[in-house]
Every structure is written in structure tokens, then in C-alpha cells.
Coordinates of C-alpha atoms in Angstrom, one line a residue:
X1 CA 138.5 128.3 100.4
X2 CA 135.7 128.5 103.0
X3 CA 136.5 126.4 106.2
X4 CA 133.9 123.2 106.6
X5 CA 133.1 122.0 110.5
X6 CA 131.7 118.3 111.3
X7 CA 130.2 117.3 114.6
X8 CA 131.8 114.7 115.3
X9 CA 130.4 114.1 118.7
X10 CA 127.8 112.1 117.2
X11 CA 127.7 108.7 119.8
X12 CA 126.2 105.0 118.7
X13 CA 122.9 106.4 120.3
X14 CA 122.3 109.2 118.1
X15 CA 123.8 107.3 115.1
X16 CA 121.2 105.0 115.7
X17 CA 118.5 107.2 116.6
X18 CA 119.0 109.0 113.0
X19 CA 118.9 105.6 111.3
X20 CA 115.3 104.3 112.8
X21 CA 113.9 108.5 112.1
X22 CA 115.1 107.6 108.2
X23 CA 113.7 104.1 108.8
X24 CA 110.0 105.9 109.9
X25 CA 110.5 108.5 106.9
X26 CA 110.9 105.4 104.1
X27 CA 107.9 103.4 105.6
X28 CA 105.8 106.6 105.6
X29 CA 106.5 106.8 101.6
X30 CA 105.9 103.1 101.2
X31 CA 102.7 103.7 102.8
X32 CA 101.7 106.9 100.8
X33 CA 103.0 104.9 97.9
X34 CA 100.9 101.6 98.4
X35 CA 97.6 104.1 98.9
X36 CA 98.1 106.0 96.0
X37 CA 98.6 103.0 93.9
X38 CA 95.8 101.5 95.2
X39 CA 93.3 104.3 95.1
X40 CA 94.4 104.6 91.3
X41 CA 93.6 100.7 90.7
X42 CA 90.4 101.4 92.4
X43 CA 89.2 104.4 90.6
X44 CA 90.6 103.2 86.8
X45 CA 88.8 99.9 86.4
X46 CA 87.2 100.6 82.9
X47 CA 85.1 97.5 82.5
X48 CA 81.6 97.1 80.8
X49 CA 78.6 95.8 82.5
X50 CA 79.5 92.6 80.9
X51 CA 82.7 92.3 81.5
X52 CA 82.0 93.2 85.3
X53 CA 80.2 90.0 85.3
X54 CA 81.7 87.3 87.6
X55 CA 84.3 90.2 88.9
X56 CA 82.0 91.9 91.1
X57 CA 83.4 89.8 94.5
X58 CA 86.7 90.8 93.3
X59 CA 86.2 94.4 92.9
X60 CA 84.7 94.7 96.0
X61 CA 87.3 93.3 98.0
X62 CA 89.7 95.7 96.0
X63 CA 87.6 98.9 97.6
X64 CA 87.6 96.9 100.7
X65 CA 91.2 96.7 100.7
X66 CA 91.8 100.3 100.3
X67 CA 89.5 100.8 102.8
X68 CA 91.6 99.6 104.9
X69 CA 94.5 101.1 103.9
X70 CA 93.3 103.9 103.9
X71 CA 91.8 103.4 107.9
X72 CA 95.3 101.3 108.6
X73 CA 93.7 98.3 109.7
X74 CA 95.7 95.5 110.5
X75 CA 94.3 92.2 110.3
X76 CA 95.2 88.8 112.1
X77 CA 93.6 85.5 111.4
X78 CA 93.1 82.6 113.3
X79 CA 93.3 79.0 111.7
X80 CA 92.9 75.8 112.5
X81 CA 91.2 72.2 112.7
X82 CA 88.2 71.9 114.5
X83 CA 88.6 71.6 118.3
X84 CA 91.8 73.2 118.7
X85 CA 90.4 76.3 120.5
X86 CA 90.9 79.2 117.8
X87 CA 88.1 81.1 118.8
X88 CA 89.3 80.3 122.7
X89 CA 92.8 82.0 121.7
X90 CA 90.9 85.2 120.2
X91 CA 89.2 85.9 122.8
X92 CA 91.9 85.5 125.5
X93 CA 93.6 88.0 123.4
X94 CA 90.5 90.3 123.7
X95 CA 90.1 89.6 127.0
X96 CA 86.0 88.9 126.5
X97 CA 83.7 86.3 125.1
X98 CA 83.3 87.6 121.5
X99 CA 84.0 85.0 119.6
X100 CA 81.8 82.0 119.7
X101 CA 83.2 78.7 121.1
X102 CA 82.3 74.6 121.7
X103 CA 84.2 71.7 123.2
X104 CA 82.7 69.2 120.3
X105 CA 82.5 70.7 117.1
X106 CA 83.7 73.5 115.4
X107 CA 80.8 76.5 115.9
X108 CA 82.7 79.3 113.7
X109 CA 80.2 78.6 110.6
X110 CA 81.0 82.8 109.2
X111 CA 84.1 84.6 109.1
X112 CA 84.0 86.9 112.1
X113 CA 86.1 89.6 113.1
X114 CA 86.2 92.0 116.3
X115 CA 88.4 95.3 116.6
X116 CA 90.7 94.5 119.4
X117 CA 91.0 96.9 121.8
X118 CA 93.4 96.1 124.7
X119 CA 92.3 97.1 128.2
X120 CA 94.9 98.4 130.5
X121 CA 97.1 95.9 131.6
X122 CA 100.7 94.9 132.2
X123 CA 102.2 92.9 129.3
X124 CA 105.5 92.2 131.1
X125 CA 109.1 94.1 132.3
X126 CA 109.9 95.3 128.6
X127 CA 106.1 96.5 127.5
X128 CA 104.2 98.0 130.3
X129 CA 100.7 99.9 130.8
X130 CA 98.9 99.1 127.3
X131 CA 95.7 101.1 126.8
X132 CA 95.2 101.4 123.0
X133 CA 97.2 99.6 120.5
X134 CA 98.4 101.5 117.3
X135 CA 100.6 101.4 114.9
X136 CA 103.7 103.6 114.8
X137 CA 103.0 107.5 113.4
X138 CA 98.6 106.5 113.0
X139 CA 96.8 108.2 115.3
X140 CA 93.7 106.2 114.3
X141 CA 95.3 102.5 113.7
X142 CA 92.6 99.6 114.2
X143 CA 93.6 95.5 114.7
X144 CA 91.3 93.5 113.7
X145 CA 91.2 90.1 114.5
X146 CA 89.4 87.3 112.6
X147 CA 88.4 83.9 113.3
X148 CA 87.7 81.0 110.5
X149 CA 85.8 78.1 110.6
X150 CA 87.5 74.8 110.8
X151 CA 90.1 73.5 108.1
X152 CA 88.5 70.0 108.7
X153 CA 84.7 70.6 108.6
X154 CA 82.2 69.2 106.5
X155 CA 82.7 71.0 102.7
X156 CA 86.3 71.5 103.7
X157 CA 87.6 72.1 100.6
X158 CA 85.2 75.1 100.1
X159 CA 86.4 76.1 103.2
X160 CA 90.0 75.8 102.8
X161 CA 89.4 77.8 99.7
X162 CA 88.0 80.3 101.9
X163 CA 90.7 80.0 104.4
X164 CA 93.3 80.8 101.8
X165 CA 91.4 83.6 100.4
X166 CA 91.5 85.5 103.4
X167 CA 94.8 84.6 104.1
X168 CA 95.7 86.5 101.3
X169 CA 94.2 89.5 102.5
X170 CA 95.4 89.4 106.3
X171 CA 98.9 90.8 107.4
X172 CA 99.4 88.5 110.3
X173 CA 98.6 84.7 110.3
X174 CA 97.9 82.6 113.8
X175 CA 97.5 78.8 113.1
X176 CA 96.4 77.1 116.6
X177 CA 97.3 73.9 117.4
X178 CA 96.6 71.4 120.6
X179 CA 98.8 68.9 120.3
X180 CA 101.3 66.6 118.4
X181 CA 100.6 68.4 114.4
X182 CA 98.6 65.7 112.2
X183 CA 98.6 65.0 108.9
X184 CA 96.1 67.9 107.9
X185 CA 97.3 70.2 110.2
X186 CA 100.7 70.0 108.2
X187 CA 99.2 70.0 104.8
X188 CA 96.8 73.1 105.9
X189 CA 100.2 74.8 107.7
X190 CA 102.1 74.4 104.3
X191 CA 99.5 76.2 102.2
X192 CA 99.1 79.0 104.3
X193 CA 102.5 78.9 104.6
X194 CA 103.1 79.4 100.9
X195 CA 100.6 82.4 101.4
X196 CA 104.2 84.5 102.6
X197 CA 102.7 86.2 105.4
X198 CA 104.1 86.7 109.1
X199 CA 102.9 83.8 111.0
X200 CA 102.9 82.4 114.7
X201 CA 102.6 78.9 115.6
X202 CA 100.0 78.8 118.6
X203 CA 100.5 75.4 120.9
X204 CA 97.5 75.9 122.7
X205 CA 95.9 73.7 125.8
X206 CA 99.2 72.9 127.4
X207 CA 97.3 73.1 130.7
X208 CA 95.6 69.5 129.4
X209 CA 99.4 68.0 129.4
X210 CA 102.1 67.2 132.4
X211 CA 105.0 69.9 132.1
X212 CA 107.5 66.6 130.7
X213 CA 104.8 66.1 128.0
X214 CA 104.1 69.5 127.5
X215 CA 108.1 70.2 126.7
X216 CA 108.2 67.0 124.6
X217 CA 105.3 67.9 122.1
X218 CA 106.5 71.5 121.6
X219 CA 110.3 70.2 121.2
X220 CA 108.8 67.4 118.5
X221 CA 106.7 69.9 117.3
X222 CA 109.9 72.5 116.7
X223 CA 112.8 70.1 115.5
X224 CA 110.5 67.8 113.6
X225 CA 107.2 68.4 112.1
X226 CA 107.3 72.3 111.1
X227 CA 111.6 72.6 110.9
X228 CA 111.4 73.5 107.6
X229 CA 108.1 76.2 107.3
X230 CA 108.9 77.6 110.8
X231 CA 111.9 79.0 113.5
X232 CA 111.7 78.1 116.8
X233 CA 110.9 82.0 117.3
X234 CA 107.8 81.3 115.7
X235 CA 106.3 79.2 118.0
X236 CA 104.4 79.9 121.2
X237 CA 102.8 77.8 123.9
X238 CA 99.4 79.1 125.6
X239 CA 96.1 78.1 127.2
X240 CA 93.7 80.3 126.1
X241 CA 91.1 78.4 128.3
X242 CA 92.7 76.4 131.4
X243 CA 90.6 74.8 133.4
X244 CA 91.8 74.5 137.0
X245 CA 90.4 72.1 140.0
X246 CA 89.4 73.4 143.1
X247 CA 88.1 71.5 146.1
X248 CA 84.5 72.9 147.6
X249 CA 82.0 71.6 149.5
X250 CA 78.9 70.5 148.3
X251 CA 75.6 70.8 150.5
X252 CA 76.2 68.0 152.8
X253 CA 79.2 69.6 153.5
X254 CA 81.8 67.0 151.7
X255 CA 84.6 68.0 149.8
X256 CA 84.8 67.6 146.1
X257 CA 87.2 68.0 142.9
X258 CA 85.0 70.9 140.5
X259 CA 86.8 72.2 137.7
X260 CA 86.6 75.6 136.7
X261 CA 87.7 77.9 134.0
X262 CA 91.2 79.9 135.0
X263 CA 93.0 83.2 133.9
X264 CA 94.0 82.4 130.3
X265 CA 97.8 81.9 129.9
X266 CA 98.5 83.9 126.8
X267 CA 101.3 86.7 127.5
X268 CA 104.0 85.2 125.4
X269 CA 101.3 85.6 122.4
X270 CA 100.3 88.9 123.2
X271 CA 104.3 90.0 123.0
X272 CA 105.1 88.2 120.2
X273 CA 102.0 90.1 118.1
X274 CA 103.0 93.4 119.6
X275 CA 107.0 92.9 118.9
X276 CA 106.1 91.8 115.2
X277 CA 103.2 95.2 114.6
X278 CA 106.2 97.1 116.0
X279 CA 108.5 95.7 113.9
X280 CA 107.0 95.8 110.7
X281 CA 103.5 97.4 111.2
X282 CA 103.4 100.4 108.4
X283 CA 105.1 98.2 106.2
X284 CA 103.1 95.2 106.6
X285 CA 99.8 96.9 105.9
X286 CA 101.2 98.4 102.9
X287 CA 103.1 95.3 101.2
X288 CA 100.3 92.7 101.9
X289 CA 97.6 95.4 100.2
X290 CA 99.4 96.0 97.3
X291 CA 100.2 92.2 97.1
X292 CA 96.8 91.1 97.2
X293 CA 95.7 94.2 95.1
X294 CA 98.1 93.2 92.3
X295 CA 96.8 89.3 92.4
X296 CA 92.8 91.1 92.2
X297 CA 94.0 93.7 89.6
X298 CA 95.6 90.2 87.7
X299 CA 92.3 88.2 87.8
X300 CA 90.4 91.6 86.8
X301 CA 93.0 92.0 83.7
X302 CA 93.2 88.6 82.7
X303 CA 89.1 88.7 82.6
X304 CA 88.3 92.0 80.6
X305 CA 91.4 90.8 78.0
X306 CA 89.4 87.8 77.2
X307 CA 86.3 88.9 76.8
X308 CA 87.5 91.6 75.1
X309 CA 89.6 89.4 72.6
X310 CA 86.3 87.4 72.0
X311 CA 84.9 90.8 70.7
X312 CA 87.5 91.9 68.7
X313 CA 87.8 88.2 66.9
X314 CA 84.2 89.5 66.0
X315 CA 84.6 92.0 64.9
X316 CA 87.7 91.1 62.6
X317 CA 85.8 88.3 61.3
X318 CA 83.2 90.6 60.3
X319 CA 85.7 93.1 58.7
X320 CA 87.1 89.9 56.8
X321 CA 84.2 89.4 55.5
X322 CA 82.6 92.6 54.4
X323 CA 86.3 93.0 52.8
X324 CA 85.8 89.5 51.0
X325 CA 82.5 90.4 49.9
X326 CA 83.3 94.1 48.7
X327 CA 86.5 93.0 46.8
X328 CA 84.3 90.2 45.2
X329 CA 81.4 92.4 43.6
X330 CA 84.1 95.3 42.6
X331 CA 85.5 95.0 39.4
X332 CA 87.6 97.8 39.5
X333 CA 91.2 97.4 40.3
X334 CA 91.6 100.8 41.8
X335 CA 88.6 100.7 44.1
X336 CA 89.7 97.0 45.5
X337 CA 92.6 98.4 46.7
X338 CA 91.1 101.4 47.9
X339 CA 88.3 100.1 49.7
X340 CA 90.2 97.3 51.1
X341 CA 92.3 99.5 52.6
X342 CA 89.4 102.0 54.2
X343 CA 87.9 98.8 55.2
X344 CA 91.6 97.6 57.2
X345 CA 91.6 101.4 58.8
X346 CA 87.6 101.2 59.8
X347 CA 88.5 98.0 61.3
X348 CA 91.8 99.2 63.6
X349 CA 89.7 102.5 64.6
X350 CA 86.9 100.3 65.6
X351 CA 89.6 97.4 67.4
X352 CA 91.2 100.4 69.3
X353 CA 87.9 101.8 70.9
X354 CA 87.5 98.3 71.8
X355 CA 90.4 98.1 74.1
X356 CA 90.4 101.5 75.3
X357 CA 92.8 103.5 73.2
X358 CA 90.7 104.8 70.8
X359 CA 93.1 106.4 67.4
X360 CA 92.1 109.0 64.8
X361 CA 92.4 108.0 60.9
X362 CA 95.6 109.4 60.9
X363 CA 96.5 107.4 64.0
X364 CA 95.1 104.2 61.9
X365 CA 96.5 104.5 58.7
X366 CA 100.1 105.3 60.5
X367 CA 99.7 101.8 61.7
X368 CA 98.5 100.0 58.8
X369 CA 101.6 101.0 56.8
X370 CA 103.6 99.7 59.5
X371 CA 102.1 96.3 59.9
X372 CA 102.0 96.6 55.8
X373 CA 105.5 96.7 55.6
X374 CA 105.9 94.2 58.3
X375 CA 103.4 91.9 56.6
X376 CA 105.6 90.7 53.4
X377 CA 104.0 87.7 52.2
X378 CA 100.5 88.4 52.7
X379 CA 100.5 91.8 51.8
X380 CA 102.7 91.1 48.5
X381 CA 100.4 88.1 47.6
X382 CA 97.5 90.6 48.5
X383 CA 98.4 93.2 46.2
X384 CA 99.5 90.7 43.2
X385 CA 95.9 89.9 43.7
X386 CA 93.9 92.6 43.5
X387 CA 95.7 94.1 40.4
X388 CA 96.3 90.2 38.5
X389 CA 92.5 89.1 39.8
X390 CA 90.9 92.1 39.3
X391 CA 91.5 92.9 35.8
X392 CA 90.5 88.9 35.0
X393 CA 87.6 89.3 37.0
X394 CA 86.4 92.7 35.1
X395 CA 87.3 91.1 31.8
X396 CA 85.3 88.1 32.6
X397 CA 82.6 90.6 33.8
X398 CA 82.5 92.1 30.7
X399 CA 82.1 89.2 28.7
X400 CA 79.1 87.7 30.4
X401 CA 76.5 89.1 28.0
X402 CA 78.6 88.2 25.2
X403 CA 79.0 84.8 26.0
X404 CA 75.4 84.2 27.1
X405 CA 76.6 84.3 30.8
X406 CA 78.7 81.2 30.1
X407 CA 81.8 83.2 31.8
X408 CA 79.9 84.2 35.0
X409 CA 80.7 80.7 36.7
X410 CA 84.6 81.3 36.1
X411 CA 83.9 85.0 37.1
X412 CA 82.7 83.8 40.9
X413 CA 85.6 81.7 41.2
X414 CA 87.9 84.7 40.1
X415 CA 86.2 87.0 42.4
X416 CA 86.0 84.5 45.5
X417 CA 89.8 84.0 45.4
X418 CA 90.8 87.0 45.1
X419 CA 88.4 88.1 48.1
X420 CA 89.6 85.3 49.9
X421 CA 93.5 86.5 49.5
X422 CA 92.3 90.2 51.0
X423 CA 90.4 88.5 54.0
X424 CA 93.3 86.4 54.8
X425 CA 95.3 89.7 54.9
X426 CA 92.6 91.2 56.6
X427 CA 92.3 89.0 59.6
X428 CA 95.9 89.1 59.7
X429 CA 95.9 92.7 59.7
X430 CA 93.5 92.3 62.6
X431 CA 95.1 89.8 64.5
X432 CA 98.7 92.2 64.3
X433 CA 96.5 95.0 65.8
X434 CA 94.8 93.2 68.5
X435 CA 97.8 92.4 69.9
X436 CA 99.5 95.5 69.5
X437 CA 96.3 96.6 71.8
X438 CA 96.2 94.2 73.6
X439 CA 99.7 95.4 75.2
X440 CA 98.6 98.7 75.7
X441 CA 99.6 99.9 72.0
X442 CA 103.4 98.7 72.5
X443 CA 104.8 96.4 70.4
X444 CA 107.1 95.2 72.9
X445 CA 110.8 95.0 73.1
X446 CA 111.1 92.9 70.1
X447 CA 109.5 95.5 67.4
X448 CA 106.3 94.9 65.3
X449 CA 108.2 92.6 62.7
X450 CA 108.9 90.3 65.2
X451 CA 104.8 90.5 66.7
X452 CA 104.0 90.2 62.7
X453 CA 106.3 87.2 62.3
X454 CA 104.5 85.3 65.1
X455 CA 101.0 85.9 63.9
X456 CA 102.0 84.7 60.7
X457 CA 103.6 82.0 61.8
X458 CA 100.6 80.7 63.9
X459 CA 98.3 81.5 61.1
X460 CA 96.5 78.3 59.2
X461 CA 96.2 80.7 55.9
X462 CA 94.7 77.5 54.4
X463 CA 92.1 76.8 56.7
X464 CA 90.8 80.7 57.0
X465 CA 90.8 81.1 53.4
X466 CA 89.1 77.8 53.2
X467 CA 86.1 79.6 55.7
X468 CA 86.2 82.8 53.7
X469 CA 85.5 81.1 50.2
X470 CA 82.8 78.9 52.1
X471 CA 81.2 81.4 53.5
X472 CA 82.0 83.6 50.6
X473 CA 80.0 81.2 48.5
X474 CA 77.1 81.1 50.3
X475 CA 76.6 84.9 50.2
X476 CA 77.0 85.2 46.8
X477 CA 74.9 82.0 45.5
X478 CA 72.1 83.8 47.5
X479 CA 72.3 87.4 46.0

């Protein structure tokens, strides 16, 4: 028996060394894991031109989102009403004058965004010298920060469309604030809320207030308006642009108040984004893709199924018909059945290419015996047709010249039900295989009799065989 040795000088340090090295190792998979999914989703969008239409925003922003995956951008978005100093905040944090700014109205009319690239500065006793600021294990990592127009403008609800949009696609959310929150401001907070990203509360302008007042808005702020969206670790008071009163002389030589602009107060902030990009940086670029990649890849599904159903109910219609028509003008009982079925195969061959998973004849027939078997009623009813109708219909065919054509008119009605019985069980037919497309050629966990059942169930026989004789008619009156 071989003799087996543990270390166990391991102390608490190590221990926990070993568990943030497998913490690193995980989020390096997740990220690997969220770009190959992505870059998959990208590169296997099979739509048509037409399909394509209306999508095009859509699959753009899906490149654009691996783009940045790929580049490990993270993203934080300002929001706000107008006049709460968003684009004042933003540019404290660059530390310049990118982003456009006015004390009346909102003047953010575009989405802008500016790679934020810290100069060298102290950041407090914890953080010290920042120079570049990446994300754990990227050599490369970007931040991006982007300002919005105002929640409140004029066509606000486009824009809080647009607001939420983007919030989608950010991994960090900053909503600015001045004062006391209003009614918008709570109703604008709560929807982004809902979003589920990472988001900081910024009380900004408490150089405007008294230090009592100051405390007493953030406090009623904190236990009151945004208890139940926000902790109190969420929250942050700044002044991105104080304005401080000095005393100078004019020409004349008297003294007077003039107000200028001061050193923006806006460390806390700065610590709070860096502690949350360390704490969940990797991961949060990777989750908040593949969450708004999956809500894209849902609206890009959802579209190509329906215009893709609108097809295929074309083109089963059209094998309904050609079946009601060829079953009519045969009088043969053997080729009915036989060209019924090459006409039920034809149509699932053509039904499959439709959705992408295109089957051989083989493939085809397989499947019609299995939604044959699954059919029962129709296909029974079907079958009793085509061999009682059939031989009534040839016998009245063979008749006509005898009785002057006198037994033509009961020969059409013969021939129209009997073709309206096979296009019944022909749409069905089609109707069974669409969905079994439809779901990526799986019946589901229930089987196919149970996807049969519910077709059948939902079907007005009545009605279609109602359209098949009409139209039926017409065909045949004009022949």
C-alpha cells in the first residue's frame, strides 16, 4: 500500500488565494463561452433578403455586440431628466470637456460615447496610482462611457424607448439625480431598473445644498423614495461641477463675490465603478452580451418563423389544391391514392427546404407514415374515400355518353367531395409537418400523436372543405 503525504501547512491566505485563481479560471471559460456562442449566433443567421427586412438594426447591433466582446469593452451609461448634470458627471469622470453640457435645457440630442482613459492620479488609501484602467487578465480592455439625452425631453417616449434600448446593451447603469427624486425620475429609475443591470444612484450638485439639507435629501432619498429598487451601497453623492465663490477685485479696485467653476467632487464614484469592474468585470461583459444576444437572437427567430409560416401556409394551400384537383379529374382508384400520396411527399420535401432542413424522399415518406398513423380520422375517412368515391365517380364517368351526359352533374359532385376529403387531409398533413419544422424537426416531449391531436383539434374541417369545394368548383366549371 503506497504511503500518501498532504501539505497541510496550507494557511487561510493560500486557501484563499487558490479559491480567487479558480474564481479567474471559471470567469475565463464563461468569457470564452459567451464569445463562442456569440460568434456562432452571428455567423448562422440564415435569413432571406426578405426576411432580413425590418431585422437589419437588429443584426447589426448583434455584430456590434460581439465586437465588443470580442475587444472587452465595457460600457456605462448615464441617465437622467434634463438638467440634472449627466453629461457634467461624465466628464468629471474623464477628467475633460467631452461631453457636451447646458444649465437650461438638455443639449445631449445623440447618444455619445468616449473611451475613458484615466490619467494618473490618486483614487484614495485603498486604490492608488491609476494610469490605464482594465479589466482583470485583458491586456487590451476599453470603458466606454455613454451619455443619453434627457428622459423628459420633447418626444420622450421615443426617447425612453431609446434609453431602454441601450440600457440593454450596457453592463453598468449611472442614473444622475439633483435633488429630492420626482415622479418621473422614479417611474424612469424603475424601468431601468427592471433592465437587471449593476446600477449606481448618482446624487449629484450637493454643492447647491447646506450640508443639513444635503444629508436630509440623500437620507429621504435612501430610506424612502428608491428603498425598494436600491441599497444604501448603491448610492453616491457628488458635484461633478461645483461652483465656488471667490472675492476679487474689480478695476476700481472693490471687492466682489465671482463664482467660479471648482475641482469636481467625484472620488466616491470613481471607487464605486472601479470596486464593481473589479468585482465582476469578465463576467459582466459576458452575461449582459449573451443576455442581450439572446433577446436579438428572440426577435430575429420569432420574425423569420412568421414569415416563414406565411410561406409554408402557401404553399400547403397550393398542395391542397393541386391534390383536390388531381383526385377530382382521376378516375382511377389506384392512381388517387397514389398520386395523392406523391403529392403529400412533394409537399413535406418542399415544406422542409422551406425551414432549412431540407429531407430526401426517403426522409419524406418516413414521415408521412408516421403522421399517417398518427392521423386516424382523417386519414381513415380519406382512404374510405378514395376507394368508395372513386369507383362511383368512374362508374358515373363511364356512363356519361350513355346517358346523354345526364350523369356528369352527379359525377362533379362525386368528384369534388371526394377531392375535398384528400385536401382536408392534405392541409392537415401539412399543417402536422410545419410544426414538426417549425421545432427544428422534433416533435417535442409529448410525441407526434399528441402534435397530430392538437392540429386536429384546432382544425375547422368544415370550413376548409367548404373553401376546397368552392374553389374546387370554380376550377372545374371553367375547364
Amino acid at each position: 500500500m503506497s504511503n500518501l503525504s498532504f501539505d497541510t501547512n496550507w494557511n487561510s491566505e493560500d486557501l484563499d488565494s487558490a479559491i480567487l485563481s479558480f474564481e479567474a479560471i471559471q470567469e475565463e471559460l464563461n468569457y470564452k463561452q459567451a464569445q463562442s456562442s456569440l460568434r456562432d449566433l452571428v455567423n448562422k443567421i440564415d435569413l432571406t433578403p426578405q426576411e432580413k427586412i425590418g431585422l437589419e438594426t437588429d443584426i447589426d447591433r448583434l455584430a456590434d455586440m460581439l465586437e465588443k466582446l470580442e475587444a472587452s469593452v465595457v460600457q456605462i451609461a448615464a441617465f437622467g431628466i434634463v438638467g440634472r448634470g449627466k453629461s457634467s458627471v461624465l466628464n468629471a469622470l474623464l477628467g475633460q470637456d467631452i461631453f457636451q453640457a447646458g444649465p437650461l435645457h438638455g443639449v445631449t440630442r445623440t447618444i455619445e460615447s468616449a473611451h475613458w482613459q484615466l490619467t494618473q492620479e490618486s483614487l484614495g488609501d485603498n486604490l492608488s496610482e491609476i494610469q490605464r484602467l482594465a479589466l482583470p487578465s485583458l491586456g487590451n480592455s476599453q470603458i466606454q462611457l455613454i451619455d443619453t439625452p434627457g428622459l423628459d425631453e420633447v418626444d420622450g417616449e421615443t426617447r425612453e424607448i431609446m434609453a431602454r434600448r441601450i440600457a440593454k446593451q450596457v453592463d453598468l447603469i449611472l442614473f444622475v439625480v439633483s435633488g429630492d427624486i420626482t415622479k418621473v425620475e422614479f417611474e424612469a429609475l424603475s424601468q431601468l431598473r427592471e433592465v437587471g443591470k449593476p446600477m449606481i444612484l448618482i446624487f449629484n450638485k450637493i454643492d447647491q445644498y447646506p450640508e443639513a439639507d444635503r444629508l436630509a435629501i440623500y437620507r429621504k432619498i435612501r430610506d424612502e423614495r428608491v428603498k425598494q429598487l436600491l441599497s444604501p451601497n448603491e448610492i453616491v453623492m457628488v458635484a461633478a461641477s461645483p461652483l465656488v465663490a471667490e472675492a476679487v477685485r474689480d478695476k476700481h479696485g472693490k471687492l466682489k463675490m465671482q463664482r467660479r467653476r471648482g475641482k469636481p467632487q467625484i472620488e466616491e464614484l470613481k471607487l464605486k465603478i472601479l470596486e464593481i469592474l473589479h468585482r465582476e468585470g469578465k463576467s459582466l461583459i459576458a452575461l449582459n452580451s449573451m443576455l442581450y444576444a439572446d433577446e436579438v437572437n428572440e426577435r430575429v427567430v420569432q420574425r423569420k418563423m412568421e414569415i416563414r409560416e406565411g410561406a409554408a401556409n402557401q404553399l400547403i394551400h397550393k398542395a391542397m389544391m393541386t391534390k383536390a384537383v388531381a383526385i377530382a379529374l382521376n378516375p382511377v382508384t389506384v392512381l388517387d391514392l397514389l398520386t395523392g400520396a406523391v403529392i403529400d411527399v412533394t409537399m413535406i420535401i418542399a415544406l422542409s427546404r422551406l425551414y432549412g432542413l431540407p429531407m430526401t424522399q426517403q426522409g419524406a415518406i418516413a414521415l408521412l407514415k408516421r403522421i399517417g398513423l398518427s392521423m386516424g380520422g382523417i386519414s381513415a375517412s380519406e382512404f374510405l374515400a378514395a376507394l368508395g368515391l372513386s369507383s362511383l365517380k368512374g362508374l358515373l364517368g363511364i356512363t356519361a355518353p350513355a346517358t346523354g351526359g345526364a350523369s356528369l352533374a352527379p359525377y362533379l359532385s362525386v368528384a369534388i367531395t371526394q377531392a375535398g376529403v384528400a385536401g382536408v387531409a392534405c392541409y392537415a398533413i401539412g399543417q402536422v409537418t410545419k410544426t414538426y419544422l417549425a421545432n427544428g424537426a422534433s416533435w417535442g416531449p409529448d410525441g407526434p400523436k399528441a402534435v397530430v391531436k392538437s392540429i386536429l383539434n384546432s382544425l375547422d374541417e368544415a370550413s376548409i372543405l367548404n373553401r376546397i369545394k368552392w374553389e374546387l368548383s370554380a376550377k372545374l366549371t371553367r375547364r
